[in-house]
Amino acid sequence: MKPPPFTYVAATSVAEAVAALAAHDGEAKVIAGGQSLVPMLNFRLLAPAALVDINGIRELDFVDATADGGLRIGALTRHYTLLTSPDVAERFPVLGEAMRHVAHLAIRNRGTIGGSLSHADPAAELPMMVTLLDATLTVAGPGGERQLAAADFFDGALTTVLAEDELLTTITLPPLPQPHGWGFHEFAQRAGDFALAAAAVVLTADDGAAANVRLAVMGVDENPSRIAAAEAALVGQPVSDDTIAAAAAAVREAVDPPEDLHGSATYRRHLVGGLVERAIRDAWARATGNAGGAA
Amino acid sequence: MIPKVPITVTVNGRTYEREVPPRLHLADFLREDLHLTGTHVGCEHGICGACTILLNGDSVRSCLTFAVQANGAEITTVEGLGTPDDLSPLQQAFREHHALQCGFCTPGMLMSTIDLMQKGTPATEEAVRGALSGNLCRCTGYENIVRAVLAAMEAAGPEGKAAEGTENEAGANG
């Protein structure tokens, strides 16, 4: 279908965008890549009075390698830019791998990290990645900026804590220990589709024992989440079949998967455990320099 | 009544000045305002890929882009590739390999292929299938499309990434 009528505002600065959002008193939506918003408009699931287009805010399109070994990413950075960024590949290879699963080329050319995070689809890769990587999200509003931990940003499916007059501007990824091992596994019914489930793991091997373990899953709850019990099941000992099984069991226990025509909750719970097992094996193989089978 | 917005766009090398309502899809602008009906509208929510065009050199869904957002942009549609008497090398490869039946998906397939070639997709069946998985075809079973794309890639060679009549756009945002 065709979208309902709206007024169009092309913002050229963050201040302009925030002012335009505030001026519409909660009736305006931000459009960045538009790859999730425009389908919702076309289906008439949304009827905002105005769209505030931030594609002209050039200073929000950047990937900066920070001195501490992390990254700062502008909210308007396209998926294709992240997919092909040497800094992402070097510092956060797990993110680079996740980007290979995001949609298709024409969507990646347009879609942005800020848009994906603000849309907060429970089966999208980027919300899971900022959760896994403990990102700090910088948000601009009429009263200035505030910083949010990624874990506090998502507030249920397709919902964030962003106020109606706020704009996500920057994503800051703190450094990972180097070297580290990582694993990412996703299952979708077709390449580029939203996942039924995915799992990502980052860890180090310290004196033969797993340390600095982070484990996140998505598609199996309202929001992507780290599973503390699964991380705890791995820490402090070598990764083995037993610890992997314990971590997968902890994940299956912790999640509350949705149920739809693509799969039952039982199926998704089973599936995510399998993906977790594979992700742990890959991460451990990479961390111990035994990554031959992990590619 | 929401006022129309003046825009200036360059499509296939020709510059147009028009006034558009903000909610007008770029696809509908191309088809109905400029009468460039080679760009097809299928699902209208970004799944089928039939409306794929090049915006400043990059493939995008013209059903998920508003015409007003294309103000100042350079656009290439299938009409900018070849003509019936002088097909582009990629179009020629599609013909030679019988890569279309009803033809509805073909403009999107061609435009997506130009972008996957210029972005250095490896000339392997797996890579081509992956890169074209955002374009749906209900006739061919894809076999001949993949063959045509691989043949076009081979003919273009490693230096031919940015071939196919997109000289202006490929440099602009590539």
Coordinates of C-alpha atoms in Angstrom, one line a residue:
Chain A
M1 CA 0.0 0.0 0.0
K2 CA 0.9 3.6 0.0
P3 CA 1.9 5.4 3.3
P4 CA -0.5 7.9 4.9
P5 CA 0.3 11.5 4.4
F6 CA 3.1 13.1 6.5
T7 CA 5.0 16.4 6.6
Y8 CA 8.7 16.0 5.7
V9 CA 11.5 17.7 7.5
A10 CA 15.1 17.3 6.3
A11 CA 17.3 17.9 9.3
T12 CA 21.0 18.9 8.7
S13 CA 22.1 18.8 12.4
V14 CA 21.3 16.9 15.5
A15 CA 19.9 20.1 17.1
E16 CA 17.6 20.6 14.2
A17 CA 16.4 17.0 14.3
V18 CA 15.7 17.2 18.0
A19 CA 13.9 20.5 17.6
A20 CA 11.7 19.2 14.9
L21 CA 10.8 16.1 17.0
A22 CA 10.0 18.3 19.9
A23 CA 7.9 20.7 17.7
H24 CA 5.7 17.8 16.7
D25 CA 4.9 16.9 20.2
G26 CA 5.3 13.1 19.9
E27 CA 3.7 12.9 16.5
A28 CA 6.9 12.8 14.5
K29 CA 9.2 9.8 13.6
V30 CA 12.8 9.8 12.7
I31 CA 13.7 8.3 9.3
A32 CA 17.2 7.1 8.7
G33 CA 17.6 4.2 6.3
G34 CA 13.8 3.6 6.4
Q35 CA 14.2 -0.1 5.9
S36 CA 11.9 -1.0 8.8
L37 CA 10.0 2.3 9.1
V38 CA 8.8 2.5 5.5
P39 CA 7.3 -1.0 5.4
M40 CA 5.4 -0.1 8.6
L41 CA 4.2 3.1 6.9
N42 CA 3.3 1.2 3.7
F43 CA 1.3 -1.3 5.8
R44 CA -0.3 1.7 7.6
L45 CA 0.8 0.3 11.0
L46 CA 2.1 3.9 11.7
A47 CA 0.7 7.3 10.7
P48 CA 3.1 9.9 12.0
A49 CA 2.3 13.6 11.4
A50 CA 5.9 14.2 10.3
L51 CA 9.0 12.4 9.3
V52 CA 12.3 13.9 10.4
D53 CA 14.9 12.8 7.9
I54 CA 18.4 12.5 9.4
N55 CA 20.2 11.3 6.2
G56 CA 21.6 14.9 5.8
I57 CA 23.3 14.8 9.2
R58 CA 26.7 13.9 7.8
E59 CA 28.5 14.0 11.1
L60 CA 26.5 11.0 12.3
D61 CA 28.1 8.7 9.6
F62 CA 31.4 7.5 10.9
V63 CA 33.4 4.6 12.4
D64 CA 36.2 5.9 14.6
A65 CA 38.8 3.6 16.1
T66 CA 39.3 4.9 19.7
A67 CA 42.7 5.0 21.5
D68 CA 41.6 2.4 24.0
G69 CA 41.0 -0.2 21.3
G70 CA 37.3 0.3 21.0
L71 CA 35.1 1.9 18.4
R72 CA 32.8 4.9 18.2
I73 CA 30.1 4.5 15.5
G74 CA 27.8 7.2 14.3
A75 CA 24.1 6.3 14.3
L76 CA 23.8 7.0 10.6
T77 CA 26.5 4.5 9.7
R78 CA 25.1 2.1 7.0
H79 CA 25.1 -1.7 7.5
Y80 CA 27.3 -2.0 4.4
T81 CA 29.9 0.3 6.0
L82 CA 30.1 -1.8 9.1
L83 CA 30.2 -5.0 7.1
T84 CA 33.3 -3.8 5.2
S85 CA 35.0 -1.7 7.9
P86 CA 38.6 -2.9 8.5
D87 CA 38.4 -1.5 12.1
V88 CA 35.3 -3.6 12.8
A89 CA 37.0 -6.7 11.3
E90 CA 40.1 -6.1 13.4
R91 CA 38.7 -5.1 16.7
F92 CA 35.2 -6.7 16.8
P93 CA 35.3 -9.6 14.3
V94 CA 32.1 -11.0 16.0
L95 CA 30.3 -7.9 14.8
G96 CA 31.7 -8.2 11.3
E97 CA 30.4 -11.8 11.2
A98 CA 27.0 -10.7 12.5
M99 CA 26.7 -8.1 9.7
R100 CA 27.0 -10.8 7.1
H101 CA 23.6 -12.0 8.3
V102 CA 21.9 -8.6 8.1
A103 CA 19.5 -8.5 5.2
H104 CA 20.6 -8.1 1.6
L105 CA 22.9 -5.7 -0.3
A106 CA 20.2 -3.1 -1.2
I107 CA 19.0 -3.1 2.4
R108 CA 22.5 -2.9 3.8
N109 CA 23.2 0.1 1.5
R110 CA 20.5 2.1 3.2
G111 CA 19.9 0.6 6.7
T112 CA 21.7 2.2 9.6
I113 CA 22.9 1.0 13.0
G114 CA 21.0 3.8 14.8
G115 CA 17.8 2.8 12.9
S116 CA 18.2 -0.9 13.7
L117 CA 18.8 -0.2 17.4
S118 CA 15.9 2.3 17.6
H119 CA 13.6 -0.1 15.9
A120 CA 14.6 -2.8 18.3
D121 CA 13.4 -5.9 16.5
P122 CA 13.9 -8.9 18.8
A123 CA 15.3 -10.9 15.9
A124 CA 17.7 -8.3 14.6
E125 CA 21.5 -8.7 14.9
L126 CA 22.6 -5.2 15.9
P127 CA 20.6 -5.0 19.2
M128 CA 22.1 -8.3 20.1
M129 CA 25.6 -7.1 19.2
V130 CA 25.5 -3.9 21.3
T131 CA 24.1 -6.0 24.2
L132 CA 26.9 -8.6 23.8
L133 CA 29.6 -5.9 23.5
D134 CA 28.3 -3.7 26.4
A135 CA 28.0 -0.7 24.2
T136 CA 27.2 2.8 25.5
L137 CA 24.5 4.6 23.5
T138 CA 24.5 8.4 23.4
V139 CA 21.2 10.0 23.0
A140 CA 20.5 13.6 22.2
G141 CA 17.3 15.4 23.4
P142 CA 16.1 19.0 24.0
G143 CA 17.9 19.1 27.3
G144 CA 21.3 17.8 26.0
E145 CA 22.8 14.4 25.8
R146 CA 22.5 11.3 28.0
Q147 CA 24.4 8.0 28.0
L148 CA 22.6 4.7 28.3
A149 CA 24.0 1.2 28.7
A150 CA 22.8 -1.0 25.8
A151 CA 21.2 -3.4 28.3
D152 CA 19.0 -0.5 29.6
F153 CA 18.1 0.7 26.1
F154 CA 15.7 -2.0 25.0
D155 CA 12.3 -2.1 26.6
G156 CA 10.4 -5.0 25.0
A157 CA 9.8 -6.0 21.4
L158 CA 10.0 -2.9 19.0
T159 CA 10.3 -0.6 22.0
T160 CA 13.2 1.4 23.5
V161 CA 13.5 3.9 26.3
L162 CA 14.0 6.7 23.8
A163 CA 11.7 9.6 24.4
E164 CA 9.7 10.9 21.5
D165 CA 12.0 14.0 21.2
E166 CA 15.3 12.1 21.5
L167 CA 17.7 10.9 18.8
L168 CA 20.3 8.1 19.2
T169 CA 23.5 9.7 17.9
T170 CA 26.5 7.5 18.8
I171 CA 27.3 3.9 19.7
T172 CA 30.5 3.4 21.8
L173 CA 32.0 -0.1 21.9
P174 CA 34.5 -0.6 24.8
P175 CA 37.5 -2.6 23.8
L176 CA 37.5 -6.4 23.9
P177 CA 40.5 -8.2 25.4
Q178 CA 43.0 -9.0 22.7
P179 CA 43.4 -11.7 21.7
H180 CA 40.0 -13.2 22.2
G181 CA 37.9 -15.9 20.7
W182 CA 34.5 -15.4 19.3
G183 CA 31.6 -17.4 17.8
F184 CA 28.4 -16.4 16.1
H185 CA 25.7 -18.7 14.8
E186 CA 22.3 -17.8 13.5
F187 CA 19.5 -19.8 11.9
A188 CA 17.1 -18.1 9.5
Q189 CA 14.8 -19.8 7.0
R190 CA 16.3 -17.9 4.1
A191 CA 19.5 -15.9 3.6
G192 CA 18.9 -12.4 4.8
D193 CA 15.7 -13.1 6.6
F194 CA 15.2 -12.3 10.2
A195 CA 16.6 -15.0 12.4
L196 CA 14.5 -17.6 14.3
A197 CA 17.4 -17.5 16.8
A198 CA 21.0 -16.6 17.1
A199 CA 23.8 -16.9 19.6
A200 CA 27.1 -15.0 20.0
V201 CA 30.0 -15.7 22.4
V202 CA 33.2 -13.8 23.2
L203 CA 35.8 -15.2 25.6
T204 CA 39.5 -15.5 26.3
A205 CA 41.6 -18.5 27.3
D206 CA 43.6 -17.7 30.4
D207 CA 46.1 -20.4 31.4
G208 CA 43.8 -22.9 29.7
A209 CA 40.6 -21.8 31.4
A210 CA 37.8 -19.8 29.9
A211 CA 37.6 -16.2 31.1
N212 CA 36.0 -12.9 30.2
V213 CA 33.0 -14.8 28.9
R214 CA 30.1 -13.0 27.3
L215 CA 27.2 -14.9 25.8
A216 CA 24.2 -13.4 24.2
V217 CA 21.1 -14.8 22.4
M218 CA 18.3 -13.2 20.4
G219 CA 15.0 -14.2 18.8
V220 CA 14.1 -16.1 21.9
D221 CA 12.7 -13.3 24.1
E222 CA 11.3 -9.8 23.9
N223 CA 14.8 -8.4 23.8
P224 CA 18.3 -9.8 23.1
S225 CA 20.0 -10.6 26.3
R226 CA 23.2 -11.9 27.9
I227 CA 22.7 -15.1 29.9
A228 CA 24.6 -14.8 33.1
A229 CA 24.1 -18.4 34.2
A230 CA 25.5 -19.7 30.9
E231 CA 28.5 -17.4 31.2
A232 CA 29.1 -18.6 34.7
A233 CA 28.9 -22.2 33.6
L234 CA 31.9 -21.6 31.4
V235 CA 34.2 -19.4 33.5
G236 CA 37.3 -20.7 35.2
Q237 CA 37.7 -24.1 33.5
P238 CA 38.6 -25.4 30.1
V239 CA 35.7 -25.5 27.7
S240 CA 34.6 -29.1 27.4
D241 CA 31.5 -31.0 26.3
D242 CA 30.2 -30.9 29.8
T243 CA 30.6 -27.1 30.3
I244 CA 29.1 -26.5 26.8
A245 CA 26.1 -28.7 27.7
A246 CA 25.7 -26.8 31.0
A247 CA 25.8 -23.4 29.3
A248 CA 23.3 -24.5 26.6
A249 CA 21.0 -25.9 29.3
A250 CA 21.3 -22.6 31.2
V251 CA 20.3 -20.7 28.1
R252 CA 17.3 -23.0 27.4
E253 CA 16.2 -22.5 31.0
A254 CA 16.5 -18.7 30.9
V255 CA 14.7 -17.8 27.6
D256 CA 11.0 -17.3 26.9
P257 CA 10.8 -17.8 23.1
P258 CA 7.9 -16.5 21.0
E259 CA 5.7 -18.9 19.1
D260 CA 4.5 -18.3 15.5
L261 CA 3.9 -20.1 12.3
H262 CA 7.7 -20.3 11.7
G263 CA 8.3 -22.3 14.8
S264 CA 7.0 -23.3 18.2
A265 CA 8.5 -22.0 21.5
T266 CA 9.8 -25.5 22.2
Y267 CA 11.5 -25.6 18.8
R268 CA 13.1 -22.2 19.3
R269 CA 14.3 -23.1 22.8
H270 CA 15.9 -26.3 21.4
L271 CA 17.4 -24.4 18.4
V272 CA 19.0 -21.6 20.5
G273 CA 20.7 -24.2 22.7
G274 CA 22.3 -25.8 19.6
L275 CA 23.4 -22.4 18.3
V276 CA 24.9 -21.6 21.7
E277 CA 26.9 -24.8 21.6
R278 CA 28.3 -24.1 18.2
A279 CA 29.2 -20.5 19.1
I280 CA 31.0 -21.6 22.2
R281 CA 33.0 -24.2 20.3
D282 CA 34.1 -21.7 17.7
A283 CA 35.0 -19.1 20.3
W284 CA 37.1 -21.6 22.3
A285 CA 38.8 -22.8 19.2
R286 CA 39.7 -19.3 18.2
A287 CA 40.8 -18.4 21.7
T288 CA 43.1 -21.4 22.0
G289 CA 44.6 -20.8 18.6
N290 CA 42.9 -23.9 17.2
A291 CA 40.5 -22.2 14.8
G292 CA 41.0 -24.5 11.9
G293 CA 37.6 -26.0 12.3
A294 CA 35.9 -22.8 13.4
A295 CA 35.9 -20.8 10.2
Chain B
M1 CA -3.4 19.4 2.8
I2 CA 0.3 18.7 3.0
P3 CA 2.2 20.9 0.5
K4 CA 4.3 19.4 -2.3
V5 CA 8.0 19.7 -2.1
P6 CA 10.2 20.7 -5.0
I7 CA 13.0 18.3 -5.9
T8 CA 15.7 18.0 -8.6
V9 CA 16.9 14.6 -9.5
T10 CA 19.1 13.2 -12.3
V11 CA 17.8 10.0 -13.7
N12 CA 19.9 8.1 -16.3
G13 CA 21.8 11.3 -17.0
R14 CA 18.8 13.6 -17.5
T15 CA 17.9 16.2 -14.9
Y16 CA 14.2 16.6 -13.8
E17 CA 12.6 19.2 -11.6
R18 CA 9.3 18.2 -10.1
E19 CA 7.1 18.9 -7.1
V20 CA 6.2 15.8 -5.1
P21 CA 4.0 14.9 -2.1
P22 CA 6.4 13.7 0.7
R23 CA 4.7 10.3 0.9
L24 CA 5.3 9.5 -2.8
H25 CA 7.6 6.4 -3.1
L26 CA 10.6 6.9 -5.4
A27 CA 9.3 3.9 -7.4
D28 CA 6.0 5.6 -8.0
F29 CA 7.7 8.9 -8.9
L30 CA 9.9 7.1 -11.5
R31 CA 6.9 5.2 -13.0
E32 CA 4.1 7.7 -12.8
D33 CA 5.7 11.1 -12.8
L34 CA 8.7 10.3 -15.1
H35 CA 6.9 7.5 -17.0
L36 CA 10.0 5.3 -16.6
T37 CA 8.0 2.1 -16.1
G38 CA 11.0 -0.3 -16.3
T39 CA 11.2 -0.2 -12.5
H40 CA 8.6 -2.6 -11.2
V41 CA 6.7 -2.5 -8.0
G42 CA 6.1 -5.9 -6.5
C43 CA 5.6 -6.4 -2.8
E44 CA 5.9 -2.7 -1.7
H45 CA 7.6 -3.6 1.5
G46 CA 11.2 -4.3 0.6
I47 CA 11.1 -8.1 0.2
C48 CA 10.9 -8.9 -3.5
G49 CA 13.6 -6.6 -4.9
A50 CA 11.7 -5.8 -8.2
C51 CA 11.9 -2.1 -7.6
T52 CA 15.7 -2.0 -7.0
I53 CA 17.5 1.0 -8.6
L54 CA 20.8 2.7 -8.1
L55 CA 20.8 5.8 -5.9
N56 CA 24.1 7.6 -6.1
G57 CA 25.6 4.3 -7.4
D58 CA 24.3 2.0 -4.7
S59 CA 21.4 -0.4 -5.1
V60 CA 18.3 0.6 -3.0
R61 CA 14.7 -0.4 -2.8
S62 CA 12.7 2.4 -4.5
C63 CA 9.6 1.3 -2.6
L64 CA 11.4 2.0 0.7
T65 CA 12.7 5.4 -0.4
F66 CA 10.6 8.5 -0.8
A67 CA 11.1 10.7 -3.9
V68 CA 11.6 13.7 -1.7
Q69 CA 14.7 11.9 -0.2
A70 CA 16.2 11.6 -3.6
N71 CA 16.5 15.4 -4.0
G72 CA 19.9 16.1 -5.5
A73 CA 20.6 12.5 -6.2
E74 CA 21.8 10.6 -9.3
I75 CA 19.6 7.6 -10.1
T76 CA 20.0 4.8 -12.6
T77 CA 17.1 2.7 -13.6
V78 CA 17.0 -0.2 -16.0
E79 CA 16.2 2.3 -18.8
G80 CA 19.7 3.6 -18.2
L81 CA 21.4 0.3 -19.1
G82 CA 20.9 -0.5 -22.8
T83 CA 18.2 -0.3 -25.5
P84 CA 16.4 -3.1 -27.2
D85 CA 18.8 -2.7 -30.2
D86 CA 21.9 -2.2 -28.1
L87 CA 21.7 -4.3 -24.9
S88 CA 24.2 -3.8 -22.2
P89 CA 26.6 -6.7 -21.6
L90 CA 24.7 -7.8 -18.6
Q91 CA 21.4 -7.6 -20.4
Q92 CA 22.9 -9.5 -23.3
A93 CA 24.1 -12.2 -20.8
F94 CA 20.5 -12.5 -19.4
R95 CA 19.2 -13.0 -23.0
E96 CA 21.8 -15.5 -24.0
H97 CA 21.3 -17.6 -20.8
H98 CA 17.5 -17.4 -20.9
A99 CA 17.6 -15.7 -17.5
L100 CA 14.0 -14.3 -17.7
Q101 CA 10.6 -15.6 -18.4
C102 CA 7.8 -13.2 -17.5
G103 CA 10.4 -10.5 -16.9
F104 CA 8.8 -8.9 -13.9
C105 CA 11.8 -9.4 -11.6
T106 CA 14.4 -8.7 -14.3
P107 CA 14.9 -4.9 -13.8
G108 CA 15.6 -5.5 -10.1
M109 CA 17.8 -8.5 -10.9
L110 CA 19.9 -6.4 -13.3
M111 CA 20.3 -3.4 -11.0
S112 CA 21.2 -5.6 -8.0
T113 CA 23.7 -7.5 -10.2
I114 CA 25.4 -4.2 -11.2
D115 CA 25.9 -3.4 -7.5
L116 CA 27.0 -6.8 -6.5
M117 CA 29.6 -6.7 -9.3
Q118 CA 30.9 -3.3 -8.5
K119 CA 31.2 -4.3 -4.8
G120 CA 33.5 -7.1 -5.7
T121 CA 31.3 -10.2 -5.1
P122 CA 33.3 -13.3 -6.0
A123 CA 32.4 -15.0 -9.2
T124 CA 31.2 -18.2 -7.6
E125 CA 27.7 -19.7 -7.7
E126 CA 27.4 -19.6 -3.9
A127 CA 28.4 -15.9 -3.7
V128 CA 26.1 -14.9 -6.5
R129 CA 23.1 -16.8 -5.0
G130 CA 23.8 -15.2 -1.7
A131 CA 24.1 -11.7 -3.1
L132 CA 20.9 -12.1 -5.2
S133 CA 18.9 -13.7 -2.4
G134 CA 17.1 -10.4 -1.9
N135 CA 15.5 -10.6 -5.4
L136 CA 12.7 -13.0 -5.9
C137 CA 11.9 -14.7 -9.2
R138 CA 8.8 -16.9 -9.4
C139 CA 9.5 -18.2 -13.0
T140 CA 13.0 -19.4 -13.6
G141 CA 14.1 -21.3 -10.5
Y142 CA 17.1 -19.0 -10.6
E143 CA 19.4 -21.4 -12.4
N144 CA 19.7 -19.4 -15.5
I145 CA 19.8 -16.1 -13.7
V146 CA 22.9 -17.4 -11.8
R147 CA 24.4 -18.6 -15.0
A148 CA 23.9 -15.3 -16.7
V149 CA 25.4 -13.3 -13.8
L150 CA 28.4 -15.6 -13.6
A151 CA 28.9 -15.2 -17.4
A152 CA 28.7 -11.5 -17.1
M153 CA 31.2 -11.4 -14.3
E154 CA 33.6 -13.6 -16.2
A155 CA 33.3 -11.4 -19.3
A156 CA 33.8 -8.2 -17.2
G157 CA 36.9 -9.7 -15.5
P158 CA 38.5 -8.3 -12.4
E159 CA 38.7 -4.9 -14.0
G160 CA 35.0 -4.9 -14.9
K161 CA 33.6 -4.4 -11.4
A162 CA 32.2 -0.9 -12.2
A163 CA 31.1 -1.7 -15.7
E164 CA 27.6 -1.5 -17.1
G165 CA 26.7 2.1 -17.9
T166 CA 27.0 3.4 -14.4
E167 CA 30.2 5.5 -14.9
N168 CA 28.7 8.6 -13.3
E169 CA 27.1 6.9 -10.3
A170 CA 29.8 4.4 -9.6
G171 CA 32.3 7.1 -8.9
A172 CA 29.9 9.3 -6.9
N173 CA 29.4 7.1 -3.8
G174 CA 31.3 3.9 -4.5

